[in-house]
mmCIF file of C-alpha atoms in Angstrom:
data_model
loop_
_atom_site.group_PDB
_atom_site.id
_atom_site.type_symbol
_atom_site.label_atom_id
_atom_site.label_comp_id
_atom_site.label_asym_id
_atom_site.label_seq_id
_atom_site.Cartn_x
_atom_site.Cartn_y
_atom_site.Cartn_z
ATOM 1 C CA MET A 7 103.764 85.559 77.325
ATOM 2 C CA GLY A 8 105.240 87.674 79.932
ATOM 3 C CA CYS A 9 105.004 87.645 83.875
ATOM 4 C CA ASP A 10 104.676 90.815 85.937
ATOM 5 C CA ILE A 11 104.482 91.439 89.535
ATOM 6 C CA HIS A 12 101.922 93.387 91.478
ATOM 7 C CA ASN A 13 103.238 94.679 94.738
ATOM 8 C CA TYR A 14 101.815 96.597 97.752
ATOM 9 C CA LEU A 15 103.837 97.910 100.892
ATOM 10 C CA GLU A 16 101.903 97.584 104.164
ATOM 11 C CA LYS A 17 102.838 98.693 107.611
ATOM 12 C CA ARG A 18 101.743 98.850 110.991
ATOM 13 C CA LYS A 19 102.580 99.692 114.590
ATOM 14 C CA GLY A 20 101.901 97.422 117.205
ATOM 15 C CA ASN A 21 98.588 95.645 117.179
ATOM 16 C CA GLU A 22 96.912 98.122 114.628
ATOM 17 C CA ALA A 23 95.710 96.793 111.421
ATOM 18 C CA TRP A 24 97.878 96.790 108.333
ATOM 19 C CA SER A 25 97.641 99.940 106.129
ATOM 20 C CA ASN A 26 98.740 100.351 102.498
ATOM 21 C CA ASP A 27 101.555 102.820 102.175
ATOM 22 C CA LYS A 28 100.793 104.347 98.590
ATOM 23 C CA ASP A 29 104.176 106.323 99.007
ATOM 24 C CA GLY A 30 106.200 103.348 99.521
ATOM 25 C CA ASN A 31 104.840 101.552 96.551
ATOM 26 C CA ILE A 32 107.673 101.349 94.398
ATOM 27 C CA PRO A 33 106.682 99.747 91.066
ATOM 28 C CA LEU A 34 109.002 96.650 90.320
ATOM 29 C CA CYS A 35 109.389 95.784 86.773
ATOM 30 C CA ARG A 36 109.764 92.390 85.114
ATOM 31 C CA HIS A 37 112.759 90.745 86.385
ATOM 32 C CA TYR A 38 112.640 87.091 86.366
ATOM 33 C CA ASP A 39 115.826 86.421 88.314
ATOM 34 C CA PHE A 40 114.439 88.562 91.136
ATOM 35 C CA PHE A 41 110.853 86.814 90.793
ATOM 36 C CA THR A 42 112.720 83.386 91.125
ATOM 37 C CA LEU A 43 114.352 84.213 94.750
ATOM 38 C CA LEU A 44 111.090 86.022 95.859
ATOM 39 C CA ALA A 45 108.779 83.125 95.176
ATOM 40 C CA GLY A 46 110.160 80.434 92.853
ATOM 41 C CA VAL A 47 108.428 82.235 89.841
ATOM 42 C CA ARG A 48 109.887 81.845 86.269
ATOM 43 C CA MET A 49 112.779 79.604 87.546
ATOM 44 C CA TYR A 50 115.028 78.374 84.858
ATOM 45 C CA ASP A 51 115.813 74.619 84.927
ATOM 46 C CA ASP A 52 119.565 75.434 85.704
ATOM 47 C CA PHE A 53 118.646 77.385 88.871
ATOM 48 C CA LYS A 54 120.367 75.645 91.846
ATOM 49 C CA GLY A 55 120.137 78.237 94.479
ATOM 50 C CA GLN A 56 117.534 78.727 97.234
ATOM 51 C CA TYR A 57 114.467 80.901 97.146
ATOM 52 C CA LEU A 58 111.419 81.798 99.180
ATOM 53 C CA GLU A 59 108.479 79.621 99.277
ATOM 54 C CA PRO A 60 105.137 81.525 98.658
ATOM 55 C CA LYS A 61 102.998 82.095 101.646
ATOM 56 C CA GLY A 62 99.748 82.632 99.824
ATOM 57 C CA PHE A 63 97.753 85.860 100.104
ATOM 58 C CA PRO A 64 97.703 87.243 103.831
ATOM 59 C CA ASN A 65 93.993 87.083 105.224
ATOM 60 C CA ASP A 66 94.713 90.141 107.339
ATOM 61 C CA ALA A 67 95.779 92.448 104.388
ATOM 62 C CA CYS A 68 94.297 95.820 104.651
ATOM 63 C CA ASP A 69 90.856 96.311 102.476
ATOM 64 C CA GLU A 70 92.736 98.320 99.964
ATOM 65 C CA VAL A 71 95.301 95.587 98.923
ATOM 66 C CA LYS A 72 92.450 93.170 99.086
ATOM 67 C CA SER A 73 90.384 95.410 96.467
ATOM 68 C CA HIS A 74 93.282 95.255 94.016
ATOM 69 C CA TYR A 75 93.691 91.239 94.512
ATOM 70 C CA TYR A 76 89.964 90.208 94.607
ATOM 71 C CA ILE A 77 87.651 90.943 91.794
ATOM 72 C CA ASP A 78 84.537 90.851 93.869
ATOM 73 C CA ALA A 79 83.224 93.005 96.847
ATOM 74 C CA ASP A 80 83.197 89.982 99.119
ATOM 75 C CA PHE A 81 86.998 89.343 98.712
ATOM 76 C CA GLU A 82 86.547 85.849 97.523
ATOM 77 C CA GLU A 83 86.877 85.731 93.849
ATOM 78 C CA VAL A 84 90.354 86.130 92.256
ATOM 79 C CA ASP A 85 91.466 87.158 88.663
ATOM 80 C CA TRP A 86 92.021 83.862 86.814
ATOM 81 C CA ASP A 87 95.310 85.188 85.509
ATOM 82 C CA TRP A 88 96.805 85.894 88.936
ATOM 83 C CA HIS A 89 99.206 83.177 90.569
ATOM 84 C CA THR A 90 101.609 82.778 93.383
ATOM 85 C CA PRO A 91 100.423 85.501 95.956
ATOM 86 C CA SER A 92 102.835 85.917 99.117
ATOM 87 C CA TRP A 93 104.226 88.532 101.056
ATOM 88 C CA VAL A 94 107.776 89.064 102.619
ATOM 89 C CA THR A 95 109.176 90.874 105.685
ATOM 90 C CA THR A 96 111.727 93.378 105.484
ATOM 91 C CA GLN A 97 114.458 90.722 106.474
ATOM 92 C CA GLU A 98 113.105 88.150 103.885
ATOM 93 C CA LEU A 99 113.476 91.067 101.053
ATOM 94 C CA GLU A 100 117.188 91.919 102.333
ATOM 95 C CA TRP A 101 117.939 88.293 101.973
ATOM 96 C CA VAL A 102 116.384 88.223 98.324
ATOM 97 C CA ALA A 103 118.380 91.385 97.449
ATOM 98 C CA GLU A 104 121.604 89.735 98.800
ATOM 99 C CA GLN A 105 120.979 86.585 97.000
ATOM 100 C CA HIS A 106 120.456 88.304 93.745
ATOM 101 C CA ASP A 107 123.707 90.226 94.146
ATOM 102 C CA LYS A 108 125.745 87.296 94.805
ATOM 103 C CA GLN A 109 124.067 85.113 92.208
ATOM 104 C CA TYR A 110 123.582 87.701 89.480
ATOM 105 C CA PRO A 111 126.315 90.281 89.985
ATOM 106 C CA HIS A 112 126.672 90.656 86.131
ATOM 107 C CA ILE A 113 122.819 91.583 86.059
ATOM 108 C CA GLY A 114 121.653 94.989 87.015
ATOM 109 C CA VAL A 115 118.304 95.705 88.071
ATOM 110 C CA ASN A 116 117.093 97.540 85.032
ATOM 111 C CA GLY A 117 114.813 99.881 86.928
ATOM 112 C CA CYS A 118 113.481 97.163 89.186
ATOM 113 C CA ASP A 119 114.647 98.923 92.268
ATOM 114 C CA PHE A 120 114.006 96.423 94.998
ATOM 115 C CA HIS A 121 116.916 97.796 96.699
ATOM 116 C CA GLU A 122 114.893 101.174 96.907
ATOM 117 C CA LEU A 123 112.017 99.532 98.256
ATOM 118 C CA LEU A 124 114.057 97.590 100.736
ATOM 119 C CA GLN A 125 115.370 100.907 101.967
ATOM 120 C CA THR A 126 111.877 102.463 102.459
ATOM 121 C CA MET A 127 110.916 99.477 104.471
ATOM 122 C CA LYS A 128 114.073 99.709 106.755
ATOM 123 C CA LYS A 129 113.484 103.415 107.151
ATOM 124 C CA TYR A 130 109.775 102.537 108.417
ATOM 125 C CA GLU A 131 111.178 100.081 110.565
ATOM 126 C CA ALA A 132 113.551 102.444 112.194
ATOM 127 C CA ASP A 133 110.446 104.559 112.903
ATOM 128 C CA GLY A 134 108.796 101.623 114.807
ATOM 129 C CA TYR A 135 106.668 100.155 112.102
ATOM 130 C CA GLU A 136 106.490 96.573 111.007
ATOM 131 C CA CYS A 137 106.299 96.295 107.040
ATOM 132 C CA ARG A 138 105.783 93.605 104.636
ATOM 133 C CA LEU A 139 105.509 93.518 100.815
ATOM 134 C CA VAL A 140 102.343 91.781 99.644
ATOM 135 C CA PHE A 141 102.425 90.550 95.920
ATOM 136 C CA TRP A 142 101.343 88.370 93.265
ATOM 137 C CA PHE A 143 102.015 87.553 89.559
ATOM 138 C CA ASP A 144 100.331 87.681 86.348
ATOM 139 C CA ASN A 145 100.793 86.029 83.011
#
């Protein structure tokens, strides 16, 4: 059984609530080396490097992202197949991209363009937004 990622880009300015940026939601395909670095998911026994510890689903996620994560209207019940929810900042995603390129220079991203997503997040931050990637996995 394969593992896939569900990811949503959120942004905000100042103390505003988070909002989902549909234009910035760049689909990420099944790429286990990336999943390992991002949250320790699908880690092979011989992996000796560092990875980001999952943080859980953010309580302050926007309602649209919550509606994708939760299966009930009260934002309480989660699909039984989903696991390892987390979120990363632009700087953390940049670290993941750097680690991937160092540890797996021979492996391309095969359409999993997290580099493109990172550039989108950097562009928003240059425009004064705070960004984060909210994600979880399924089996």
